[in-house]
Short mmCIF file of C-alpha atoms in Angstrom, two decimals:
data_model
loop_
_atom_site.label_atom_id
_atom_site.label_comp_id
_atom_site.label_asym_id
_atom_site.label_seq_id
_atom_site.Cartn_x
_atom_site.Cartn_y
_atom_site.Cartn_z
CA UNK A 1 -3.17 -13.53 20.06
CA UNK A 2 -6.73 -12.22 19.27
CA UNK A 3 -9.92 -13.26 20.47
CA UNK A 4 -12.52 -13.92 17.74
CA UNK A 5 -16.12 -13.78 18.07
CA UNK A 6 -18.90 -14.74 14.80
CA UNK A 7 -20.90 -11.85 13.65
CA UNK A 8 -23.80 -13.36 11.39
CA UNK A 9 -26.50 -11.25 8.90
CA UNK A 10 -28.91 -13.85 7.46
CA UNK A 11 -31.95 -14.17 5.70
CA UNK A 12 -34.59 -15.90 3.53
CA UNK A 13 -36.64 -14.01 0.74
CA UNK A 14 -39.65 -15.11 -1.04
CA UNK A 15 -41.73 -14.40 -3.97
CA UNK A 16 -45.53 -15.20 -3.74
CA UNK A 17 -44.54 -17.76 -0.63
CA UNK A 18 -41.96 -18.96 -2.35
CA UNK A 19 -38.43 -19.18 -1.31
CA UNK A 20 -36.38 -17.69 -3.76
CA UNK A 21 -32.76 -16.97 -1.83
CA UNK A 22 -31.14 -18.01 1.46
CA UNK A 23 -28.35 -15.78 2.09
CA UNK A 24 -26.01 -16.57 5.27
CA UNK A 25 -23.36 -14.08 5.80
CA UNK A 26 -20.62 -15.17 8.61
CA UNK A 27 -17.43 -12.34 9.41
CA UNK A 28 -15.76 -12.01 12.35
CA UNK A 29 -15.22 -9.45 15.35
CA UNK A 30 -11.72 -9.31 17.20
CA UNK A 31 -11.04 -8.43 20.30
CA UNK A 32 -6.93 -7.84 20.92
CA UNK A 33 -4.38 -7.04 23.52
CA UNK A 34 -2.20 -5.43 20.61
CA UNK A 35 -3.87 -2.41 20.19
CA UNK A 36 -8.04 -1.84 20.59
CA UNK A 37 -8.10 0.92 18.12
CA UNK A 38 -6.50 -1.33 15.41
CA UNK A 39 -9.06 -3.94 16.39
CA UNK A 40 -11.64 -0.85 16.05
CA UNK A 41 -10.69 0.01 12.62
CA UNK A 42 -10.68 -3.70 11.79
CA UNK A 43 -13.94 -4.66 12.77
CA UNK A 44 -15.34 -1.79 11.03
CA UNK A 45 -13.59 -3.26 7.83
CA UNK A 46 -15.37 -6.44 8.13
CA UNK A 47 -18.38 -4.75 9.08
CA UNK A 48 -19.08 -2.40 6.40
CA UNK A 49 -17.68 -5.23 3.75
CA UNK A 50 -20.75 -7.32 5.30
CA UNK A 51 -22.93 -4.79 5.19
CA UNK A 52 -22.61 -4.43 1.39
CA UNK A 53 -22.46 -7.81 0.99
CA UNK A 54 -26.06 -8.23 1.94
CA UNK A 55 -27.34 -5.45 0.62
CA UNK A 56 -26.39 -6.52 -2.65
CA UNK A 57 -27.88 -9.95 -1.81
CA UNK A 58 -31.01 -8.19 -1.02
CA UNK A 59 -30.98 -5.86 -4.18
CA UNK A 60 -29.09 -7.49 -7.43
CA UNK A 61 -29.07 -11.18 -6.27
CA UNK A 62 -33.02 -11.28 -4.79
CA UNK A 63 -33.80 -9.56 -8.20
CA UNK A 64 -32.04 -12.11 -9.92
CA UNK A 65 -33.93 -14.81 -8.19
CA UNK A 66 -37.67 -12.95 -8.76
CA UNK A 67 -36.95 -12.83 -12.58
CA UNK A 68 -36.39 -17.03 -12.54
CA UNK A 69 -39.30 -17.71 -10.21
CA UNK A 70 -41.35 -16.04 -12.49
CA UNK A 71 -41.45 -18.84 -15.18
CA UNK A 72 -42.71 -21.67 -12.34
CA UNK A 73 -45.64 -19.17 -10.79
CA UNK A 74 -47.29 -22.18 -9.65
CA UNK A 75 -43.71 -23.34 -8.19
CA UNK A 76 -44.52 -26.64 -10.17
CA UNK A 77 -41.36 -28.24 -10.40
CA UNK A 78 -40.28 -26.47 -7.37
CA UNK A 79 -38.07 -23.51 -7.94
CA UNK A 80 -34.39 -24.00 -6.73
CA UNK A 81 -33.47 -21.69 -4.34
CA UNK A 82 -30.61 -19.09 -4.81
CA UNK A 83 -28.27 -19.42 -2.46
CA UNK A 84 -25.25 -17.05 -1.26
CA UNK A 85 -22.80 -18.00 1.50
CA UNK A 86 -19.88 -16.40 2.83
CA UNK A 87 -17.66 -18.18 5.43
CA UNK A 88 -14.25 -17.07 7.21
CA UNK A 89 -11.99 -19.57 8.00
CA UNK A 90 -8.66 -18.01 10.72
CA UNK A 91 -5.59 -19.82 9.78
CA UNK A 92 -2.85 -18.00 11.46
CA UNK A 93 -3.34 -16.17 14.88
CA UNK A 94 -0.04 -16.03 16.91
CA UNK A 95 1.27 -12.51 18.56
CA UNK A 96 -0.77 -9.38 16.37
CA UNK A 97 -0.91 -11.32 13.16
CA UNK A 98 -4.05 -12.70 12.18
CA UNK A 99 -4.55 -14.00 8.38
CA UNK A 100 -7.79 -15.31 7.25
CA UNK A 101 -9.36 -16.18 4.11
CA UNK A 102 -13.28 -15.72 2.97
CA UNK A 103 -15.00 -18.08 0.68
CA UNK A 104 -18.11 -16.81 -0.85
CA UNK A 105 -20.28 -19.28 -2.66
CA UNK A 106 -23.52 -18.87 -4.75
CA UNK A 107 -25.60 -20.65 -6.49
CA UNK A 108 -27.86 -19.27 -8.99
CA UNK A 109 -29.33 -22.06 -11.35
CA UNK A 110 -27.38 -24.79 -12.89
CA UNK A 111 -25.46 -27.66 -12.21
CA UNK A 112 -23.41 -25.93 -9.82
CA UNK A 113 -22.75 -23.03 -7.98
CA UNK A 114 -19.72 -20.90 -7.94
CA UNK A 115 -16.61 -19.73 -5.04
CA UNK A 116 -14.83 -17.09 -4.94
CA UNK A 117 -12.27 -16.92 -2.50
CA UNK A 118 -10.59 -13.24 -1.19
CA UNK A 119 -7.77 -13.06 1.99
CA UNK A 120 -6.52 -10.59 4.53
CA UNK A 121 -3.07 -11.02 6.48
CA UNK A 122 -3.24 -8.11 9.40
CA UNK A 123 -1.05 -6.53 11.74
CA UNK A 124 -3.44 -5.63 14.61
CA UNK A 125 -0.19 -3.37 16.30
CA UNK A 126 -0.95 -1.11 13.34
CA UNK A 127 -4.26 -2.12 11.92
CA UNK A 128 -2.88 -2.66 8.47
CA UNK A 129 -2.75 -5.37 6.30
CA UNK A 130 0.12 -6.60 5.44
CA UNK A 131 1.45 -7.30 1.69
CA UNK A 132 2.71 -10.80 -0.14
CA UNK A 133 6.37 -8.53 -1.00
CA UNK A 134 6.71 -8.04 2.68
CA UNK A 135 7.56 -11.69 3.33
CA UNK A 136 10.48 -11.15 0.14
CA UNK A 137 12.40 -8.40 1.14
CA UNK A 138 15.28 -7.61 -1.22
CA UNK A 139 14.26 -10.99 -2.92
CA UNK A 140 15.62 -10.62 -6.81
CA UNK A 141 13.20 -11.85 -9.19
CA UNK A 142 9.87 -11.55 -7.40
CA UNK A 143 7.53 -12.98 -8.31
CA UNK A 144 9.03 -15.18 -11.04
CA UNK A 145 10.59 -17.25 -7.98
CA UNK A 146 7.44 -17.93 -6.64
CA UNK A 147 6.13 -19.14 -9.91
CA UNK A 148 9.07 -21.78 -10.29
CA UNK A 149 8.04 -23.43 -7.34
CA UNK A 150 4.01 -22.69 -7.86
CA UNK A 151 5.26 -25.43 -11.28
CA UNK A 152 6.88 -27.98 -9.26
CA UNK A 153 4.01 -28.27 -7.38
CA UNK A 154 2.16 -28.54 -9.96
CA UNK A 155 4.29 -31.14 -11.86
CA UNK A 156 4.32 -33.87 -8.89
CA UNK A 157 0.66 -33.26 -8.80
CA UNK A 158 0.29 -33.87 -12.28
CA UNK A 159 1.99 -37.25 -11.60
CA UNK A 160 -0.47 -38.50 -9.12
CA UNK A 161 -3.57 -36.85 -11.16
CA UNK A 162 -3.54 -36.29 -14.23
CA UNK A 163 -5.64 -33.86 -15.94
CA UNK A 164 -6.29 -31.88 -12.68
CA UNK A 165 -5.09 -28.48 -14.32
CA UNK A 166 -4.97 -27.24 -17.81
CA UNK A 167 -2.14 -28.02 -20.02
CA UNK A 168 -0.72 -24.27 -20.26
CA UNK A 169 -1.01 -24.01 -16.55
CA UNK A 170 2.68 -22.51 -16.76
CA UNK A 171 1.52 -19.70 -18.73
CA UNK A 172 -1.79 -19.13 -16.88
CA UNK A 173 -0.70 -18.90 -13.29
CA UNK A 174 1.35 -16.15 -14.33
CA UNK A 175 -1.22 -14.48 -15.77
CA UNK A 176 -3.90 -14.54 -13.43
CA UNK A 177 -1.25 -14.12 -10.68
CA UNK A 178 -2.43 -11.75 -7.90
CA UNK A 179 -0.89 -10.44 -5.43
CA UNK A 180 -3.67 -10.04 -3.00
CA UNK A 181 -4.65 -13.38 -3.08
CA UNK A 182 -2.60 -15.17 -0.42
CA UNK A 183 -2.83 -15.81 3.49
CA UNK A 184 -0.32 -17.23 6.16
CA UNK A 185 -0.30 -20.30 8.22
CA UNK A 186 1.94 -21.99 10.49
CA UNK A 187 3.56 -24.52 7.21
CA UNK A 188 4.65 -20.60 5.48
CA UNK A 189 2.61 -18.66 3.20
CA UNK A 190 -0.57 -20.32 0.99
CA UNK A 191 -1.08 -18.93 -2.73
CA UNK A 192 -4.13 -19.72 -4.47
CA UNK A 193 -6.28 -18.79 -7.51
CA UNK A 194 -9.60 -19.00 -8.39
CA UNK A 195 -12.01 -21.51 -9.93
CA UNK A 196 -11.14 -22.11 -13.45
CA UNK A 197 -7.80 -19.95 -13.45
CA UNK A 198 -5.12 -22.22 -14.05
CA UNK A 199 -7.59 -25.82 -13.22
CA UNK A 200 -10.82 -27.65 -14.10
CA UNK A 201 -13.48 -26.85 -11.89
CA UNK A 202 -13.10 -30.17 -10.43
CA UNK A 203 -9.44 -28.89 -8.62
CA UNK A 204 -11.51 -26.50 -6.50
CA UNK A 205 -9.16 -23.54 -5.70
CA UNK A 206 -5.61 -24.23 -5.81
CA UNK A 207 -3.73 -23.59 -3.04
CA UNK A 208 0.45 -23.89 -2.96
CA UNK A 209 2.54 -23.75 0.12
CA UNK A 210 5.78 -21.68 0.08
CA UNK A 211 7.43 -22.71 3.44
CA UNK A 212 8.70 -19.66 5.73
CA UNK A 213 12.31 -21.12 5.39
CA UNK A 214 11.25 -19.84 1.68
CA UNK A 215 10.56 -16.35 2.89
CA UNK A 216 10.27 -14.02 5.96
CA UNK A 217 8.60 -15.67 9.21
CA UNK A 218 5.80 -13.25 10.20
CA UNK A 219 7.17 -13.42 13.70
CA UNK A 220 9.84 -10.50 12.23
CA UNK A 221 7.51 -8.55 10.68
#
């Protein structure tokens, strides 16, 4: 099991005293039994991702937020503050796997702001990530299984709530399908999509459980 510890970049930037963006950046830094230069390698992932992260919330996003401020100079109503978050959230640690999942959130105007969500499933033995096909070895049919029971899901949803995704959701989750965008937990493996993919912003971001009895247990991997 890894030890995590919060790293945090953070800021607020005005324009003529006023505050135009907040950005918070959370991302974590592991310390492991499994191998310390995996947990180098990894860290320096994180790191440099962050690192970019705020330097494009310091650049393109603060530039962003100038150009809108500069229609209330007198900040009369007050001007709503940009805002850009990004949050981890560990949801399987056990042995030298660790999976995780990233939410980033901004708001930039409107009546709401917007999440994207991104994932990372790691071997800290190796320092590699480790892929969705790697829990369906020799599985026939991959990923069209996965799909057929993404739509049962979705079907006893769609009993309890109506109108909670879009009426071709069949033909949309296979669409914007992607590979990359799962993690692990103790239930068996989560896939989501994004806002809007395959459900009304309303839904959030989907998320569907495929139990490990489903698939390979990451304790074999």
């Amino acid at each position: 099991m890894q030890k995590i510890h919060n790293k945090v970049l953070k800021d607020t930037m005005f324009y003529h005293d006023i505050p135009v963006l907040t950005y918070k950046i959370n991302y974590p830094f592991f310390e492991t039994t499994c191998s310390p230069l995996a947990a180098c390698h990894i860290n320096g992932y994180y790191a440099l991702k962050a690192e970019k992260t705020e330097k494009n919330c310091r650049t393109d996003l603060y530039s962003q937020a100038v150009q809108a401020a500069q229609y209330i100079p007198e900040n009369i109503p007050p001007f709503n503050s940009y805002e850009f978050l990004s949050d981890y959230h560990i949801v399987y640690n056990k042995g030298c796997i660790v999976s995780l999942y990233t939410d980033q959130y901004s708001y930039s105007g409107g009546a709401h702001g917007a999440t994207v969500r991104s994932s990372d499933t790691w071997d800290f033995r190796m320092g590699r990530q480790i892929n969705l096909t790697e829990f369906f070895p020799g599985v026939q049919g991959f990923p069209e299984c996965l799909f057929q029971r993404i739509e049962k899901q979705i079907e006893d949803r769609l009993k309890e709530s109506p109108a909670t995704f879009f009426e071709d959701y069949s033909q949309l989750l296979r669409n914007n399908f992607h590979a990359e965008n799962f993690y692990i937990t103790p239930a068996g493996l989560v896939i989501y999509y994004q806002q809007y993919d395959i459900a009304p912003y309303a839904s959030g971001i989907p998320e569907f459980v495929i139990p490990f009895r489903n698939s390979r247990s990451p304790e074999i991997m």
